[in-house]
């Protein structure tokens, strides 16, 4: 039996119970969870195995690949530059990226780039992990592409291209890649990297393919009211021509998948962050406390810019300026459905903030959840965290 270690305030024992139950049910290999209530770190738990092959234990400072939880951090970097007056979020991209204004993209705004409305959910050709390490080149390539819909008229999840689009905002207005900007401007000494040194890669948790577990109705997206969603998602995922498949799998991470050091060193700005759970939760704590963005900037960024049917993910999604808002893609407990924001990551990870509740949550597993059979590990943890506030 896995022994969960760390600290948990007695008032938040429900979070520990859920976390331990995930291990008892065989849903976890290794994982960590951290929760802040206001300024207090009330949960800092970890357990299990960081590397299935070697049996290396998950330790207090074990970082883990966070997949698309990265997007919220990248968006925050872009928003900070807008707050400083570097560019107008609702102004044309061509005012600072002239090369972008071609093939029907002339009316694109930075807000479109930040809210998955740009119409560029995937590259037009296969891109390798090595090519993806060159962020300016990938942004330039996207600037030459024709959009799949008129920018601003629809939205569809830009699973990987998001990073090079939003990242170009940061690069052009700061002269720095996202990872460098984040580290220098607001990550500080926090154990959070978008582009990781080799020493961090060596001690990071190794991702492992998820193992299917029996699922019932309450452990599936069917619970939110669409009996056909699993079948549609499964079909789209295996169809090489579907927007979902093209968006999620190009660039391909190459040998070793997202354990590939080439990917981890590059720090893809849509899905390349390595972090510890306390560091990611601490990011949201500082964000909702006004220490990274001004409160008015964050409030504006949380207003839904795109919601409804998602052209890529085929379910309903909702986005502010880079942050997910409650929807099927950011399944949130009832207590958080008005104010919660953040981002999920493939495999089951989540970073969540709620300024109204004073809550910040991060959960990072290395056992890749099977999203198509229903993976609600993160939901159960956030549900327990909200319930512990009352």
Coordinates of C-alpha atoms in Angstrom, one line a residue:
X1 CA 0.0 0.0 0.0
X2 CA 1.3 3.5 -0.9
X3 CA 2.1 5.7 2.0
X4 CA 1.1 9.3 1.4
X5 CA 3.5 11.8 3.0
X6 CA 3.5 15.5 3.7
X7 CA 1.3 18.0 5.6
X8 CA -2.5 18.4 5.6
X9 CA -4.4 20.8 7.9
X10 CA -7.1 18.7 9.7
X11 CA -9.8 21.0 8.2
X12 CA -8.7 19.7 4.8
X13 CA -8.5 16.0 5.7
X14 CA -11.1 15.3 2.9
X15 CA -8.4 16.2 0.4
X16 CA -6.0 13.7 1.9
X17 CA -8.8 11.1 2.0
X18 CA -9.4 11.5 -1.8
X19 CA -5.7 11.5 -2.6
X20 CA -5.1 8.3 -0.6
X21 CA -8.2 6.7 -2.1
X22 CA -6.8 7.4 -5.6
X23 CA -3.8 5.3 -4.7
X24 CA -5.8 2.6 -3.0
X25 CA -8.0 2.3 -6.1
X26 CA -4.9 1.8 -8.3
X27 CA -5.5 5.1 -10.1
X28 CA -2.1 6.5 -9.3
X29 CA 1.5 5.6 -9.8
X30 CA 2.9 8.8 -8.2
X31 CA 1.4 12.2 -7.6
X32 CA 1.4 15.3 -5.6
X33 CA -1.3 17.8 -4.5
X34 CA -1.0 21.2 -2.9
X35 CA -3.7 23.6 -1.7
X36 CA -3.5 27.2 -0.4
X37 CA -6.4 28.7 1.5
X38 CA -5.6 32.4 1.5
X39 CA -1.9 32.7 2.3
X40 CA -1.8 29.4 4.2
X41 CA -0.5 26.2 2.5
X42 CA -3.1 23.8 4.0
X43 CA -2.2 20.8 1.9
X44 CA 1.2 19.6 0.7
X45 CA 1.0 15.8 0.0
X46 CA 2.9 13.4 -2.2
X47 CA 3.3 9.7 -2.6
X48 CA 4.0 6.8 -4.9
X49 CA 6.7 6.2 -7.5
X50 CA 8.3 8.9 -9.6
X51 CA 9.7 6.4 -12.1
X52 CA 8.0 3.0 -12.7
X53 CA 11.1 1.6 -14.4
X54 CA 13.6 2.3 -11.6
X55 CA 11.1 2.3 -8.6
X56 CA 12.4 5.8 -7.6
X57 CA 10.2 7.3 -5.0
X58 CA 8.2 10.5 -5.4
X59 CA 9.8 13.0 -2.9
X60 CA 8.7 16.4 -1.5
X61 CA 10.6 18.2 -4.2
X62 CA 9.8 15.9 -7.2
X63 CA 8.6 18.0 -10.1
X64 CA 6.3 16.7 -12.8
X65 CA 5.4 17.5 -16.4
X66 CA 2.2 19.6 -16.3
X67 CA 1.1 19.5 -19.9
X68 CA -1.4 22.2 -20.7
X69 CA -1.4 23.7 -17.2
X70 CA 1.5 25.5 -19.0
X71 CA -1.0 27.7 -21.0
X72 CA -2.2 29.6 -18.0
X73 CA 1.3 30.6 -17.1
X74 CA 2.2 31.6 -20.7
X75 CA -1.0 33.6 -20.8
X76 CA -0.2 35.4 -17.6
X77 CA 3.2 36.5 -19.1
X78 CA 1.3 37.9 -22.1
X79 CA -1.2 39.6 -19.8
X80 CA 1.5 41.2 -17.7
X81 CA 3.0 42.8 -20.8
X82 CA -0.4 44.2 -21.8
X83 CA -0.9 45.5 -18.3
X84 CA 2.4 47.4 -18.7
X85 CA 1.1 49.0 -21.9
X86 CA 3.3 47.0 -24.4
X87 CA 0.4 46.3 -26.7
X88 CA -3.4 46.4 -27.0
X89 CA -5.1 43.1 -26.3
X90 CA -8.0 44.0 -28.6
X91 CA -5.9 45.7 -31.2
X92 CA -4.7 44.0 -34.4
X93 CA -1.8 41.6 -34.2
X94 CA -0.4 43.2 -37.4
X95 CA 0.5 46.4 -35.4
X96 CA 3.4 44.5 -33.8
X97 CA 3.6 41.3 -36.0
X98 CA 3.2 42.6 -39.6
X99 CA 4.0 39.2 -41.2
X100 CA 1.0 37.7 -39.5
X101 CA -1.5 39.7 -41.6
X102 CA -2.0 37.4 -44.6
X103 CA -4.3 34.7 -45.9
X104 CA -7.4 35.9 -44.1
X105 CA -5.7 36.6 -40.7
X106 CA -5.5 40.4 -41.1
X107 CA -8.2 41.1 -38.5
X108 CA -6.7 38.8 -35.8
X109 CA -6.3 40.4 -32.4
X110 CA -4.1 39.4 -29.5
X111 CA -7.4 38.4 -27.7
X112 CA -8.0 35.9 -30.5
X113 CA -4.6 34.4 -29.9
X114 CA -5.2 34.1 -26.2
X115 CA -8.7 32.7 -26.4
X116 CA -8.3 29.9 -29.0
X117 CA -10.1 31.9 -31.7
X118 CA -7.1 32.3 -34.1
X119 CA -8.2 29.5 -36.4
X120 CA -4.8 27.8 -36.3
X121 CA -5.4 24.8 -34.1
X122 CA -2.7 22.7 -35.8
X123 CA 0.3 23.0 -38.1
X124 CA -0.3 22.3 -41.8
X125 CA 2.6 19.8 -41.9
X126 CA 4.2 17.3 -39.6
X127 CA 6.6 19.1 -37.2
X128 CA 9.3 17.2 -35.2
X129 CA 10.2 17.7 -31.6
X130 CA 13.6 19.1 -32.7
X131 CA 11.9 21.7 -35.0
X132 CA 9.4 22.6 -32.2
X133 CA 12.4 23.7 -30.0
X134 CA 12.8 26.7 -32.3
X135 CA 10.0 29.0 -31.1
X136 CA 10.5 31.9 -33.4
X137 CA 10.6 29.6 -36.4
X138 CA 7.3 27.9 -35.4
X139 CA 5.6 31.3 -34.8
X140 CA 6.8 32.4 -38.3
X141 CA 5.5 29.2 -39.8
X142 CA 2.0 29.8 -38.3
X143 CA 2.1 33.3 -39.6
X144 CA 2.2 31.9 -43.1
X145 CA -0.7 29.5 -42.6
X146 CA -4.3 30.1 -43.7
X147 CA -6.7 29.9 -40.8
X148 CA -9.2 27.0 -40.6
X149 CA -12.0 29.5 -39.7
X150 CA -12.2 33.3 -39.8
X151 CA -10.4 34.5 -36.7
X152 CA -12.9 35.6 -34.0
X153 CA -15.9 33.9 -35.5
X154 CA -15.4 30.5 -33.6
X155 CA -13.1 28.9 -31.2
X156 CA -11.3 25.6 -31.1
X157 CA -8.7 24.4 -28.7
X158 CA -5.1 25.1 -29.9
X159 CA -3.5 22.3 -27.9
X160 CA 0.1 23.0 -29.0
X161 CA 0.1 25.9 -31.5
X162 CA -1.3 28.1 -28.7
X163 CA 2.1 28.3 -27.1
X164 CA 3.9 29.7 -30.2
X165 CA 1.1 32.2 -30.9
X166 CA 0.8 33.5 -27.3
X167 CA 4.5 33.1 -26.9
X168 CA 5.2 35.4 -29.8
X169 CA 3.3 38.1 -27.9
X170 CA 5.9 37.7 -25.1
X171 CA 8.9 37.4 -27.4
X172 CA 8.1 40.4 -29.5
X173 CA 7.3 42.7 -26.6
X174 CA 10.0 41.6 -24.1
X175 CA 12.7 40.1 -26.3
X176 CA 12.6 37.0 -24.2
X177 CA 11.1 33.5 -24.7
X178 CA 8.3 32.6 -22.4
X179 CA 10.4 30.4 -20.0
X180 CA 13.0 33.1 -19.5
X181 CA 10.3 35.8 -19.0
X182 CA 8.3 33.8 -16.5
X183 CA 11.4 32.9 -14.5
X184 CA 12.7 36.5 -14.4
X185 CA 9.4 38.3 -13.9
X186 CA 7.3 36.2 -11.5
X187 CA 8.4 32.6 -11.0
X188 CA 11.5 33.7 -9.1
X189 CA 12.9 30.8 -7.1
X190 CA 9.7 28.8 -7.4
X191 CA 10.2 25.2 -8.7
X192 CA 8.5 25.9 -12.0
X193 CA 10.2 25.8 -15.4
X194 CA 9.1 26.3 -19.0
X195 CA 12.3 24.9 -20.5
X196 CA 14.0 22.8 -17.9
X197 CA 17.7 22.4 -17.0
X198 CA 19.1 18.8 -17.2
X199 CA 19.3 18.5 -13.4
X200 CA 15.6 19.2 -13.1
X201 CA 14.8 16.7 -15.9
X202 CA 16.8 14.1 -14.2
X203 CA 14.8 14.3 -10.9
X204 CA 11.4 14.9 -12.5
X205 CA 8.7 12.3 -12.4
X206 CA 8.6 10.1 -15.5
X207 CA 5.2 9.9 -17.2
X208 CA 3.7 6.4 -17.5
X209 CA 0.9 5.3 -19.8
X210 CA -2.4 5.2 -18.0
X211 CA -4.0 1.9 -17.1
X212 CA -7.7 1.6 -17.6
X213 CA -9.8 1.1 -14.6
X214 CA -13.5 0.1 -14.5
X215 CA -15.7 3.2 -15.0
X216 CA -19.3 3.8 -13.9
X217 CA -21.6 6.6 -14.9
X218 CA -20.5 8.9 -12.1
X219 CA -16.8 8.5 -13.3
X220 CA -17.4 9.6 -16.8
X221 CA -18.2 12.8 -18.8
X222 CA -21.6 11.3 -19.4
X223 CA -22.4 12.6 -15.9
X224 CA -22.5 16.1 -17.3
X225 CA -25.2 15.3 -19.8
X226 CA -24.0 14.1 -23.2
X227 CA -24.4 10.4 -23.8
X228 CA -22.6 10.5 -27.1
X229 CA -19.5 12.5 -26.1
X230 CA -17.3 9.6 -25.4
X231 CA -17.9 7.9 -28.7
X232 CA -17.4 11.2 -30.6
X233 CA -14.1 11.9 -28.8
X234 CA -12.8 8.4 -29.3
X235 CA -13.5 8.5 -33.0
X236 CA -11.9 11.9 -33.4
X237 CA -8.9 10.9 -31.4
X238 CA -8.0 8.0 -33.8
X239 CA -9.0 9.9 -37.0
X240 CA -5.7 11.4 -38.3
X241 CA -7.6 14.1 -40.1
X242 CA -9.7 15.3 -37.2
X243 CA -9.0 18.7 -35.7
X244 CA -8.6 16.9 -32.3
X245 CA -6.0 14.5 -33.5
X246 CA -4.1 17.1 -35.5
X247 CA -4.1 19.6 -32.7
X248 CA -3.0 17.2 -29.9
X249 CA -0.3 15.2 -31.8
X250 CA 1.6 17.7 -34.0
X251 CA 4.3 18.4 -33.1
X252 CA 4.9 14.8 -32.0
X253 CA 7.2 14.6 -28.9
X254 CA 9.3 11.8 -30.4
X255 CA 11.0 9.0 -28.7
X256 CA 10.0 8.7 -25.1
X257 CA 6.9 10.9 -25.6
X258 CA 6.8 13.7 -23.1
X259 CA 9.7 12.3 -21.2
X260 CA 11.9 13.2 -24.2
X261 CA 14.6 15.6 -22.9
X262 CA 14.4 17.5 -26.3
X263 CA 10.8 18.5 -25.4
X264 CA 11.6 19.2 -21.7
X265 CA 14.6 21.4 -22.5
X266 CA 12.7 23.3 -25.1
X267 CA 9.8 24.1 -22.9
X268 CA 7.0 24.3 -25.4
X269 CA 4.9 27.2 -24.2
X270 CA 1.6 25.5 -24.5
X271 CA 2.6 22.2 -22.9
X272 CA 6.1 22.1 -21.7
X273 CA 6.2 23.2 -18.0
X274 CA 7.7 21.1 -15.3
X275 CA 6.7 22.1 -11.8
X276 CA 6.1 20.8 -8.3
X277 CA 2.5 20.9 -7.0
X278 CA 3.4 23.6 -4.3
X279 CA 5.0 25.8 -7.0
X280 CA 2.0 25.6 -9.3
X281 CA -0.5 26.2 -6.4
X282 CA 1.7 29.0 -5.2
X283 CA 1.5 30.6 -8.7
X284 CA -2.3 30.7 -8.4
X285 CA -2.1 31.9 -4.8
X286 CA 0.1 34.9 -5.9
X287 CA -2.1 35.5 -9.0
X288 CA -5.4 35.8 -7.0
X289 CA -3.6 37.9 -4.4
X290 CA -2.6 40.5 -7.0
X291 CA 1.1 39.9 -6.7
X292 CA 1.5 39.0 -10.4
X293 CA -1.3 40.8 -12.2
X294 CA -3.3 43.7 -10.9
X295 CA -6.8 42.5 -9.7
X296 CA -8.5 44.5 -12.5
X297 CA -6.3 42.8 -15.1
X298 CA -7.2 39.4 -13.8
X299 CA -10.9 40.2 -13.6
X300 CA -10.9 41.3 -17.2
X301 CA -8.9 38.3 -18.3
X302 CA -11.5 36.0 -16.7
X303 CA -14.4 37.3 -18.6
X304 CA -15.4 34.6 -21.1
X305 CA -14.1 35.5 -24.6
X306 CA -15.1 32.2 -26.2
X307 CA -17.7 29.6 -25.0
X308 CA -19.9 26.9 -26.4
X309 CA -19.1 24.2 -29.0
X310 CA -15.4 23.8 -29.4
X311 CA -14.3 23.0 -33.0
X312 CA -11.4 21.0 -31.8
X313 CA -12.6 19.2 -28.7
X314 CA -16.2 18.6 -29.9
X315 CA -17.6 19.5 -26.5
X316 CA -18.5 22.7 -24.8
X317 CA -15.5 24.8 -23.6
X318 CA -15.1 28.2 -22.2
X319 CA -12.0 30.5 -22.2
X320 CA -11.1 33.9 -20.9
X321 CA -7.8 35.3 -22.0
X322 CA -5.8 32.1 -21.7
X323 CA -7.6 30.7 -18.6
X324 CA -10.1 28.0 -18.8
X325 CA -13.5 28.7 -17.2
X326 CA -16.0 26.1 -15.9
X327 CA -17.2 23.8 -18.7
X328 CA -16.9 20.2 -19.7
X329 CA -13.2 20.8 -20.4
X330 CA -12.7 22.4 -16.9
X331 CA -15.2 20.4 -14.9
X332 CA -15.6 22.3 -11.6
X333 CA -17.5 21.7 -8.4
X334 CA -20.7 23.7 -7.9
X335 CA -19.0 25.9 -5.3
X336 CA -16.5 27.1 -7.9
X337 CA -18.6 27.4 -11.0
X338 CA -18.8 31.2 -10.9
X339 CA -15.3 32.2 -10.0
X340 CA -12.9 29.2 -10.6
X341 CA -10.4 29.5 -13.4
X342 CA -7.1 27.9 -14.4
X343 CA -6.2 25.1 -16.7
X344 CA -6.2 21.3 -16.9
X345 CA -3.5 19.2 -18.5
X346 CA -3.6 15.9 -20.4
X347 CA -3.2 13.0 -18.1
X348 CA -5.2 14.5 -15.3
X349 CA -3.3 17.4 -14.0
X350 CA -4.9 20.8 -12.9
X351 CA -4.0 24.2 -11.7
X352 CA -6.9 26.2 -10.3
X353 CA -7.5 29.5 -8.6
X354 CA -10.6 31.1 -7.1
X355 CA -10.2 34.7 -5.8
X356 CA -13.7 34.7 -4.3
X357 CA -12.9 31.6 -2.2
X358 CA -9.3 32.4 -1.7
X359 CA -8.4 29.0 -3.0
X360 CA -5.5 27.7 -5.0
X361 CA -5.1 24.1 -6.0
X362 CA -2.5 22.1 -8.0
X363 CA -2.5 18.4 -8.7
X364 CA 0.2 16.6 -10.7
X365 CA 0.2 12.9 -11.5
X366 CA 2.6 10.8 -13.6
X367 CA 0.1 8.0 -14.3
X368 CA -1.5 9.3 -17.4
X369 CA -5.3 9.2 -17.0
X370 CA -7.5 7.8 -19.7
X371 CA -9.6 10.9 -20.5
X372 CA -11.8 8.9 -22.9
X373 CA -13.0 6.6 -20.1
X374 CA -13.5 9.4 -17.6
X375 CA -10.7 10.6 -15.4
X376 CA -12.1 12.7 -12.5
X377 CA -9.1 12.5 -10.1
X378 CA -8.5 16.2 -10.2
X379 CA -12.2 16.9 -9.9
X380 CA -12.5 14.9 -6.8
X381 CA -9.5 16.7 -5.2
X382 CA -10.9 20.2 -6.1
X383 CA -14.3 19.1 -4.9
X384 CA -12.8 18.1 -1.5
X385 CA -10.8 21.3 -1.3
X386 CA -13.9 23.5 -1.8
X387 CA -15.9 21.4 0.7
X388 CA -13.2 21.9 3.3
X389 CA -13.6 25.6 3.2
X390 CA -17.1 25.4 4.6

